[in-house]
Amino acid sequence: MSEGRPWEGNWRVRLYERIRERGYESLTAFAEARPTASLVALAKELGEDDLNAVQVFTGLVAEAERTHQLTRLVRAQLVRELCECLPDGWPAVLDDASRFKVAKAIGLWIAFTPEPHKERARQVRTALLATPPPPKWRPLGPDDELLRTLLPDETV
């Protein structure tokens, strides 16, 4: 991917061709079937040499905006980052090493969070650090009860 091939040609068409080849109607459906897979893993599955994580996330954001599911996408991305950085779940003790892992997961998540949700994401970070989840908590999807409490769906 370092040679720029993902950006050659019409990557959006390529991305959606790969989605349909795998039997999915949308990128969201493909990603939700793999709720703990990182964006990098999703991109590799779709085309290791000619698609990348940024393109996958761009597509997910576009779909979430069209379907008014942006909050759900934000929760889903937090699940992906937590699973990547905290594979054994939330640490029982926040010592220096585990605090770094938590900070990395949440920091990456906030970086990926679309602008309209960034302030809410910062509030979630504050809440998680002030009142940590139970040890070993590991959300497996965007419908996790704690995540829905912290980031409820917005009524339209």
PDB file of N, CA and C in Angstrom, residues 55-100:
ATOM      1  N   GLN A  55      -9.865   4.900   3.374  1.00  0.00           N
ATOM      2  CA  GLN A  55     -10.946   4.769   2.405  1.00  0.00           C
ATOM      3  C   GLN A  55     -12.145   4.038   3.008  1.00  0.00           C
ATOM      4  N   VAL A  56     -11.877   2.980   3.760  1.00  0.00           N
ATOM      5  CA  VAL A  56     -12.956   2.245   4.416  1.00  0.00           C
ATOM      6  C   VAL A  56     -13.703   3.172   5.372  1.00  0.00           C
ATOM      7  N   PHE A  57     -12.975   3.903   6.196  1.00  0.00           N
ATOM      8  CA  PHE A  57     -13.642   4.779   7.156  1.00  0.00           C
ATOM      9  C   PHE A  57     -14.398   5.906   6.452  1.00  0.00           C
ATOM     10  N   THR A  58     -13.838   6.437   5.397  1.00  0.00           N
ATOM     11  CA  THR A  58     -14.524   7.479   4.626  1.00  0.00           C
ATOM     12  C   THR A  58     -15.863   6.958   4.109  1.00  0.00           C
ATOM     13  N   GLY A  59     -15.844   5.739   3.593  1.00  0.00           N
ATOM     14  CA  GLY A  59     -17.088   5.127   3.114  1.00  0.00           C
ATOM     15  C   GLY A  59     -18.083   4.894   4.234  1.00  0.00           C
ATOM     16  N   LEU A  60     -17.590   4.432   5.396  1.00  0.00           N
ATOM     17  CA  LEU A  60     -18.474   4.202   6.538  1.00  0.00           C
ATOM     18  C   LEU A  60     -19.116   5.503   7.025  1.00  0.00           C
ATOM     19  N   VAL A  61     -18.343   6.571   7.066  1.00  0.00           N
ATOM     20  CA  VAL A  61     -18.884   7.869   7.494  1.00  0.00           C
ATOM     21  C   VAL A  61     -19.947   8.344   6.505  1.00  0.00           C
ATOM     22  N   ALA A  62     -19.670   8.224   5.223  1.00  0.00           N
ATOM     23  CA  ALA A  62     -20.640   8.665   4.217  1.00  0.00           C
ATOM     24  C   ALA A  62     -21.953   7.899   4.361  1.00  0.00           C
ATOM     25  N   GLU A  63     -21.872   6.577   4.544  1.00  0.00           N
ATOM     26  CA  GLU A  63     -23.090   5.784   4.717  1.00  0.00           C
ATOM     27  C   GLU A  63     -23.810   6.164   6.006  1.00  0.00           C
ATOM     28  N   ALA A  64     -23.058   6.357   7.084  1.00  0.00           N
ATOM     29  CA  ALA A  64     -23.666   6.706   8.370  1.00  0.00           C
ATOM     30  C   ALA A  64     -24.368   8.059   8.289  1.00  0.00           C
ATOM     31  N   GLU A  65     -23.784   8.992   7.587  1.00  0.00           N
ATOM     32  CA  GLU A  65     -24.424  10.302   7.430  1.00  0.00           C
ATOM     33  C   GLU A  65     -25.710  10.180   6.615  1.00  0.00           C
ATOM     34  N   ARG A  66     -25.688   9.389   5.542  1.00  0.00           N
ATOM     35  CA  ARG A  66     -26.883   9.210   4.709  1.00  0.00           C
ATOM     36  C   ARG A  66     -28.022   8.541   5.467  1.00  0.00           C
ATOM     37  N   THR A  67     -27.678   7.612   6.347  1.00  0.00           N
ATOM     38  CA  THR A  67     -28.713   6.845   7.056  1.00  0.00           C
ATOM     39  C   THR A  67     -28.989   7.378   8.463  1.00  0.00           C
ATOM     40  N   HIS A  68     -28.380   8.492   8.799  1.00  0.00           N
ATOM     41  CA  HIS A  68     -28.551   9.108  10.124  1.00  0.00           C
ATOM     42  C   HIS A  68     -28.141   8.142  11.240  1.00  0.00           C
ATOM     43  N   GLN A  69     -27.018   7.446  11.032  1.00  0.00           N
ATOM     44  CA  GLN A  69     -26.500   6.475  11.992  1.00  0.00           C
ATOM     45  C   GLN A  69     -25.086   6.833  12.450  1.00  0.00           C
ATOM     46  N   LEU A  70     -24.769   8.120  12.452  1.00  0.00           N
ATOM     47  CA  LEU A  70     -23.412   8.536  12.788  1.00  0.00           C
ATOM     48  C   LEU A  70     -23.037   8.175  14.229  1.00  0.00           C
ATOM     49  N   THR A  71     -23.966   8.310  15.157  1.00  0.00           N
ATOM     50  CA  THR A  71     -23.659   7.963  16.551  1.00  0.00           C
ATOM     51  C   THR A  71     -23.336   6.474  16.658  1.00  0.00           C
ATOM     52  N   ARG A  72     -24.086   5.638  15.942  1.00  0.00           N
ATOM     53  CA  ARG A  72     -23.818   4.194  15.947  1.00  0.00           C
ATOM     54  C   ARG A  72     -22.419   3.915  15.383  1.00  0.00           C
ATOM     55  N   LEU A  73     -22.042   4.614  14.313  1.00  0.00           N
ATOM     56  CA  LEU A  73     -20.705   4.446  13.745  1.00  0.00           C
ATOM     57  C   LEU A  73     -19.634   4.856  14.757  1.00  0.00           C
ATOM     58  N   VAL A  74     -19.868   5.934  15.475  1.00  0.00           N
ATOM     59  CA  VAL A  74     -18.910   6.395  16.483  1.00  0.00           C
ATOM     60  C   VAL A  74     -18.734   5.322  17.561  1.00  0.00           C
ATOM     61  N   ARG A  75     -19.835   4.719  18.014  1.00  0.00           N
ATOM     62  CA  ARG A  75     -19.739   3.624  18.990  1.00  0.00           C
ATOM     63  C   ARG A  75     -19.003   2.436  18.386  1.00  0.00           C
ATOM     64  N   ALA A  76     -19.309   2.110  17.141  1.00  0.00           N
ATOM     65  CA  ALA A  76     -18.661   0.971  16.482  1.00  0.00           C
ATOM     66  C   ALA A  76     -17.156   1.191  16.380  1.00  0.00           C
ATOM     67  N   GLN A  77     -16.752   2.422  16.101  1.00  0.00           N
ATOM     68  CA  GLN A  77     -15.323   2.693  15.996  1.00  0.00           C
ATOM     69  C   GLN A  77     -14.646   2.600  17.358  1.00  0.00           C
ATOM     70  N   LEU A  78     -15.329   2.988  18.418  1.00  0.00           N
ATOM     71  CA  LEU A  78     -14.762   2.822  19.757  1.00  0.00           C
ATOM     72  C   LEU A  78     -14.562   1.334  20.048  1.00  0.00           C
ATOM     73  N   VAL A  79     -15.507   0.508  19.675  1.00  0.00           N
ATOM     74  CA  VAL A  79     -15.355  -0.941  19.852  1.00  0.00           C
ATOM     75  C   VAL A  79     -14.101  -1.423  19.131  1.00  0.00           C
ATOM     76  N   ARG A  80     -13.911  -0.999  17.904  1.00  0.00           N
ATOM     77  CA  ARG A  80     -12.743  -1.429  17.111  1.00  0.00           C
ATOM     78  C   ARG A  80     -11.431  -1.013  17.792  1.00  0.00           C
ATOM     79  N   GLU A  81     -11.383   0.220  18.272  1.00  0.00           N
ATOM     80  CA  GLU A  81     -10.149   0.698  18.912  1.00  0.00           C
ATOM     81  C   GLU A  81      -9.904  -0.011  20.240  1.00  0.00           C
ATOM     82  N   LEU A  82     -10.951  -0.215  21.030  1.00  0.00           N
ATOM     83  CA  LEU A  82     -10.777  -0.926  22.304  1.00  0.00           C
ATOM     84  C   LEU A  82     -10.317  -2.357  22.074  1.00  0.00           C
ATOM     85  N   CYS A  83     -10.897  -3.026  21.090  1.00  0.00           N
ATOM     86  CA  CYS A  83     -10.499  -4.415  20.809  1.00  0.00           C
ATOM     87  C   CYS A  83      -9.055  -4.499  20.326  1.00  0.00           C
ATOM     88  N   GLU A  84      -8.652  -3.515  19.568  1.00  0.00           N
ATOM     89  CA  GLU A  84      -7.277  -3.489  19.052  1.00  0.00           C
ATOM     90  C   GLU A  84      -6.265  -3.223  20.170  1.00  0.00           C
ATOM     91  N   CYS A  85      -6.552  -2.244  20.999  1.00  0.00           N
ATOM     92  CA  CYS A  85      -5.596  -1.803  22.019  1.00  0.00           C
ATOM     93  C   CYS A  85      -5.731  -2.539  23.352  1.00  0.00           C
ATOM     94  N   LEU A  86      -6.922  -3.054  23.630  1.00  0.00           N
ATOM     95  CA  LEU A  86      -7.175  -3.753  24.902  1.00  0.00           C
ATOM     96  C   LEU A  86      -7.795  -5.125  24.600  1.00  0.00           C
ATOM     97  N   PRO A  87      -7.040  -6.018  23.968  1.00  0.00           N
ATOM     98  CA  PRO A  87      -7.618  -7.309  23.553  1.00  0.00           C
ATOM     99  C   PRO A  87      -8.132  -8.161  24.715  1.00  0.00           C
ATOM    100  N   ASP A  88      -7.629  -7.928  25.913  1.00  0.00           N
ATOM    101  CA  ASP A  88      -8.102  -8.677  27.080  1.00  0.00           C
ATOM    102  C   ASP A  88      -9.174  -7.925  27.854  1.00  0.00           C
ATOM    103  N   GLY A  89      -9.664  -6.836  27.301  1.00  0.00           N
ATOM    104  CA  GLY A  89     -10.692  -6.048  27.956  1.00  0.00           C
ATOM    105  C   GLY A  89     -10.114  -4.933  28.807  1.00  0.00           C
ATOM    106  N   TRP A  90     -11.008  -4.229  29.466  1.00  0.00           N
ATOM    107  CA  TRP A  90     -10.615  -3.084  30.288  1.00  0.00           C
ATOM    108  C   TRP A  90      -9.738  -3.567  31.439  1.00  0.00           C
ATOM    109  N   PRO A  91      -8.613  -2.888  31.684  1.00  0.00           N
ATOM    110  CA  PRO A  91      -7.706  -3.336  32.754  1.00  0.00           C
ATOM    111  C   PRO A  91      -8.326  -3.179  34.150  1.00  0.00           C
ATOM    112  N   ALA A  92      -7.970  -4.106  35.016  1.00  0.00           N
ATOM    113  CA  ALA A  92      -8.464  -4.062  36.398  1.00  0.00           C
ATOM    114  C   ALA A  92      -7.844  -2.892  37.154  1.00  0.00           C
ATOM    115  N   VAL A  93      -6.594  -2.577  36.817  1.00  0.00           N
ATOM    116  CA  VAL A  93      -5.865  -1.489  37.473  1.00  0.00           C
ATOM    117  C   VAL A  93      -5.284  -0.594  36.390  1.00  0.00           C
ATOM    118  N   LEU A  94      -5.426   0.708  36.556  1.00  0.00           N
ATOM    119  CA  LEU A  94      -4.841   1.638  35.588  1.00  0.00           C
ATOM    120  C   LEU A  94      -3.446   2.052  36.051  1.00  0.00           C
ATOM    121  N   ASP A  95      -2.497   1.137  35.878  1.00  0.00           N
ATOM    122  CA  ASP A  95      -1.104   1.488  36.131  1.00  0.00           C
ATOM    123  C   ASP A  95      -0.583   2.199  34.875  1.00  0.00           C
ATOM    124  N   ASP A  96       0.693   2.538  34.855  1.00  0.00           N
ATOM    125  CA  ASP A  96       1.231   3.294  33.724  1.00  0.00           C
ATOM    126  C   ASP A  96       1.040   2.563  32.395  1.00  0.00           C
ATOM    127  N   ALA A  97       1.330   1.266  32.361  1.00  0.00           N
ATOM    128  CA  ALA A  97       1.239   0.507  31.109  1.00  0.00           C
ATOM    129  C   ALA A  97      -0.205   0.428  30.617  1.00  0.00           C
ATOM    130  N   SER A  98      -1.121   0.105  31.508  1.00  0.00           N
ATOM    131  CA  SER A  98      -2.515  -0.029  31.072  1.00  0.00           C
ATOM    132  C   SER A  98      -3.133   1.336  30.781  1.00  0.00           C
ATOM    133  N   ARG A  99      -2.732   2.359  31.511  1.00  0.00           N
ATOM    134  CA  ARG A  99      -3.228   3.711  31.243  1.00  0.00           C
ATOM    135  C   ARG A  99      -2.815   4.152  29.834  1.00  0.00           C
ATOM    136  N   PHE A 100      -1.589   3.793  29.440  1.00  0.00           N
ATOM    137  CA  PHE A 100      -1.139   4.125  28.088  1.00  0.00           C
ATOM    138  C   PHE A 100      -2.008   3.422  27.044  1.00  0.00           C
TER     139      PHE A 100
END
